[in-house]
mmCIF file of C-alpha atoms in Angstrom:
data_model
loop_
_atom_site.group_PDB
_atom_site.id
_atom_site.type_symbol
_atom_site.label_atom_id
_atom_site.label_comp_id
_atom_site.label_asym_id
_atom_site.label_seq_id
_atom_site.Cartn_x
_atom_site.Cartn_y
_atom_site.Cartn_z
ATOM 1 C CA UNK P 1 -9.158 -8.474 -19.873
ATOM 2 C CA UNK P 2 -6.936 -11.031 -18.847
ATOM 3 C CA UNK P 3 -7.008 -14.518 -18.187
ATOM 4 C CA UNK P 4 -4.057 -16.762 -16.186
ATOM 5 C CA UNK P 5 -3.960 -20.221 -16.117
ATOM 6 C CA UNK P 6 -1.037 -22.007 -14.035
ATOM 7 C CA UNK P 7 0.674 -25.411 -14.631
ATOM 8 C CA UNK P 8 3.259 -27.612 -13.543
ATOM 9 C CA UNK P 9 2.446 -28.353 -9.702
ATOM 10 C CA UNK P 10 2.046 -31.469 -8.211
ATOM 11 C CA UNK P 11 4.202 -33.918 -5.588
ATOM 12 C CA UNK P 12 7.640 -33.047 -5.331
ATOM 13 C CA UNK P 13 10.357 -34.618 -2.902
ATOM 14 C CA UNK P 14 12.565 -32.258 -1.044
ATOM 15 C CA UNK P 15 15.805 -30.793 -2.953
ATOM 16 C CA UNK P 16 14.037 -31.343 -6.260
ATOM 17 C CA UNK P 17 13.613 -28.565 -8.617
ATOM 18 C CA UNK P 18 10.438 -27.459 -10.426
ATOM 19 C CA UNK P 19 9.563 -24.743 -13.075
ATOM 20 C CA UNK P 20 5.730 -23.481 -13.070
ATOM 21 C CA UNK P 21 4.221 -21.635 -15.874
ATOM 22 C CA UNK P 22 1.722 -18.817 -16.769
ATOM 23 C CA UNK P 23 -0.107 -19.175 -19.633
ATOM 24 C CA UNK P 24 -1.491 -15.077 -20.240
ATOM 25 C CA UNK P 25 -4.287 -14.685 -22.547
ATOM 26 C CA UNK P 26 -4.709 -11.193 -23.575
ATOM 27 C CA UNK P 27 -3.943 -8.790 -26.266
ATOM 28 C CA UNK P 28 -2.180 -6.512 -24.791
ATOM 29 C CA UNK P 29 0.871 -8.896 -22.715
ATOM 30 C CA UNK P 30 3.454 -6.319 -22.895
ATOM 31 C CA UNK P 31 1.532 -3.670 -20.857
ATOM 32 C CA UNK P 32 1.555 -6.178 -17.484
ATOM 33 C CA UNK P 33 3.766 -7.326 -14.995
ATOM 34 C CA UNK P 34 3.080 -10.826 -14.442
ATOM 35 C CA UNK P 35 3.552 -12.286 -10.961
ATOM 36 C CA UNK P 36 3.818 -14.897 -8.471
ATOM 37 C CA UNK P 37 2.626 -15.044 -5.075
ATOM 38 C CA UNK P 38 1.397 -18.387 -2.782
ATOM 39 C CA UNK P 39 -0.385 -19.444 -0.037
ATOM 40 C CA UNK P 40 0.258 -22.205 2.424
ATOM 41 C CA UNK P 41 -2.798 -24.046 4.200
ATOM 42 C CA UNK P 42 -4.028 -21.867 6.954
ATOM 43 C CA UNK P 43 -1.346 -18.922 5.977
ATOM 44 C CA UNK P 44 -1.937 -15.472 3.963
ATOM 45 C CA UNK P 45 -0.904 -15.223 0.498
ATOM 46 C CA UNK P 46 2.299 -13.786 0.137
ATOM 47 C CA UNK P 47 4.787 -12.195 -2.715
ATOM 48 C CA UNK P 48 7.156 -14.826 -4.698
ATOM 49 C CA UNK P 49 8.360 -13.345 -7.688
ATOM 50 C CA UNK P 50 7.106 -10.835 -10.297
ATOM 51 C CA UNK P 51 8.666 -9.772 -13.680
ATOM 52 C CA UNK P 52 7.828 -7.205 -15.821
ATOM 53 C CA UNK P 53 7.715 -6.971 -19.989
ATOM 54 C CA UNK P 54 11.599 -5.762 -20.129
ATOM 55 C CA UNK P 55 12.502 -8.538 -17.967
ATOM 56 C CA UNK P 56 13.415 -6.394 -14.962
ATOM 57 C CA UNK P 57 12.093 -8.969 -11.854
ATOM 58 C CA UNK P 58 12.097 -9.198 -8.650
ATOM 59 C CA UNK P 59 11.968 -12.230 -6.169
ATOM 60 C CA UNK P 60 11.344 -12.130 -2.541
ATOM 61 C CA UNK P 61 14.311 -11.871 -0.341
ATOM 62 C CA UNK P 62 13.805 -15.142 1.604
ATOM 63 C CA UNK P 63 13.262 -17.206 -1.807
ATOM 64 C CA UNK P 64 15.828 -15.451 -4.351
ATOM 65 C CA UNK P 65 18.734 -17.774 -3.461
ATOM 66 C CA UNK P 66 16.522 -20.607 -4.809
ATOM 67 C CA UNK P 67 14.125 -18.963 -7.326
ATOM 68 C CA UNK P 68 14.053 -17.112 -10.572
ATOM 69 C CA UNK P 69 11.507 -15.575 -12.493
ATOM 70 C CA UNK P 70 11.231 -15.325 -16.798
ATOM 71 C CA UNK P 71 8.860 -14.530 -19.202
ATOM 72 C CA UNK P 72 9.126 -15.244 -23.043
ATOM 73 C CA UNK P 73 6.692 -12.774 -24.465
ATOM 74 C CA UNK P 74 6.671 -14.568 -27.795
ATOM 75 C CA UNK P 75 4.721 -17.319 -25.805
ATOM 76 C CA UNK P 76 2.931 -15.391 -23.444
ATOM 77 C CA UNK P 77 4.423 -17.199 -20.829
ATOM 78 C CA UNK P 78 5.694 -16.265 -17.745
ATOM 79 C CA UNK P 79 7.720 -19.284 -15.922
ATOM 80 C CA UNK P 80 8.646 -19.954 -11.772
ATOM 81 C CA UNK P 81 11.760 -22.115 -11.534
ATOM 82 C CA UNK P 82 12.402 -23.367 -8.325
ATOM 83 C CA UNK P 83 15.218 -25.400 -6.403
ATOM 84 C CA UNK P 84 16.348 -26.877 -3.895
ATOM 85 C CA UNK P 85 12.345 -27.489 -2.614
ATOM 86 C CA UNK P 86 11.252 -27.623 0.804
ATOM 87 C CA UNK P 87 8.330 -28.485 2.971
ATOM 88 C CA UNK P 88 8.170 -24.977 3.839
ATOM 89 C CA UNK P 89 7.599 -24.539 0.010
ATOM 90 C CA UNK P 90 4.405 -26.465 -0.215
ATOM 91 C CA UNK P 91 1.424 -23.660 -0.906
ATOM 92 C CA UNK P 92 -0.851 -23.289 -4.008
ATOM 93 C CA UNK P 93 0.892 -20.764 -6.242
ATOM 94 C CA UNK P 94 -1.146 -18.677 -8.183
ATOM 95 C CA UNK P 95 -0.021 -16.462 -11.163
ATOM 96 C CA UNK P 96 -0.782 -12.583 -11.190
ATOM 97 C CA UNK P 97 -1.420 -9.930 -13.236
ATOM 98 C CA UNK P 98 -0.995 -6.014 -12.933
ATOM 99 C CA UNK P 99 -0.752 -2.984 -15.264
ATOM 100 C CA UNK P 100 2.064 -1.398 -15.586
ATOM 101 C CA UNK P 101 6.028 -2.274 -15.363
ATOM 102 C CA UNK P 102 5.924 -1.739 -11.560
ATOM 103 C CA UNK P 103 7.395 -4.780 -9.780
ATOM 104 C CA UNK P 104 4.473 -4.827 -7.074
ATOM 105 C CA UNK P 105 4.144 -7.277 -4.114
ATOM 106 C CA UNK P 106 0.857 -6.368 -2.678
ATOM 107 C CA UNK P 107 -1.845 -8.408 -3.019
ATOM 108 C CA UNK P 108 -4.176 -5.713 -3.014
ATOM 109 C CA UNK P 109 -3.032 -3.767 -6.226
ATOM 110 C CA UNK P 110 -3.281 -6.902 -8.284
ATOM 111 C CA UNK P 111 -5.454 -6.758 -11.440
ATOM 112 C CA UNK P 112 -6.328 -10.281 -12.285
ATOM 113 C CA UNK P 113 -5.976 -13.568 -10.371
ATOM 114 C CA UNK P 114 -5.145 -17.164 -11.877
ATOM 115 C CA UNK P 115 -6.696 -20.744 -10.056
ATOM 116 C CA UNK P 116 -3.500 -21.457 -8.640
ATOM 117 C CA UNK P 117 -1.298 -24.708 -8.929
ATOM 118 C CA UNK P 118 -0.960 -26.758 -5.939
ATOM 119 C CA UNK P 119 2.549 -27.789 -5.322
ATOM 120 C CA UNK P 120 3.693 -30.426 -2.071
ATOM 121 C CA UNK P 121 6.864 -30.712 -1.039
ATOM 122 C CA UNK P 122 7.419 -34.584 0.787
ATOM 123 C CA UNK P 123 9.982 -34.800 3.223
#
C-alpha cells in the first residue's frame, strides 16, 4: 500500500523555475520507482520523469534539457525541479508509483496514483 500526495503547484510566470514534491507513505519506499507524468486540459497523460531507489532516472526526451528528477529516501520524498517554464508546461502533474527499479513510462503499468498538483504557466 502506498499513498502519494503532491505539492508545490500553483501560478507561475514563464522562465521561472519550480520544484514539486512527492510525499510517499509506505513501508517499504525502497522497493518503488517513483514517477512523474502530467496532463494538460483536454490532452492524455503523458511520461515526465521517473527515478528509481538507486537514483538511476530518467526524464522524457523533450523535457530533460529543463528538468531533473531526485529522491531523498531518508524523507520519502521524491522532488520535480523544473526551469525555464512554459505555457506548454501548464498540466496537473501527478506523482506515481511502481514496483520495481524499472524506469517505466506507461501509464498503464503504474501501481498507485497521487491527486495531482495543478501547475499554470502565464505568459
Amino acid at each position: 500500500q502506498v499513498q502519494l500526495v503532491e505539492s508545490g503547484g500553483g501560478l507561475v510566470q514563464a522562465g521561472e523555475s519550480r520544484r514539486l514534491s512527492c510525499e510517499v507513505s509506505t513501508d517499504t519506499f525502497s522497493k518503488y520507482s517513483i514517477g512523474w507524468f502530467r496532463q494538460a486540459p483536454g490532452k492524455e497523460r503523458e511520461f515526465v520523469a521517473i527515478i528509481n531507489w538507486g537514483g538511476g532516472n530518467r526524464v522524457a526526451d523533450s523535457l530533460s534539457r529543463r528538468f531533473t528528477i531526485s529522491r531523498d529516501n531518508a524523507k520519502k520524498t521524491v522532488y520535480l525541479e523544473m526551469s525555464r517554464l512554459e505555457p506548454e508546461d501548464t498540466a496537473d502533474y501527478l506523482c506515481a508509483a511502481k514496483s520495481g527499479p524499472a524506469l517505466v513510462s506507461s501509464t498503464k503499468v503504474v501501481d498507485y496514483w497521487g491527486s495531482g498538483t495543478l501547475v499554470t504557466v502565464s505568459s
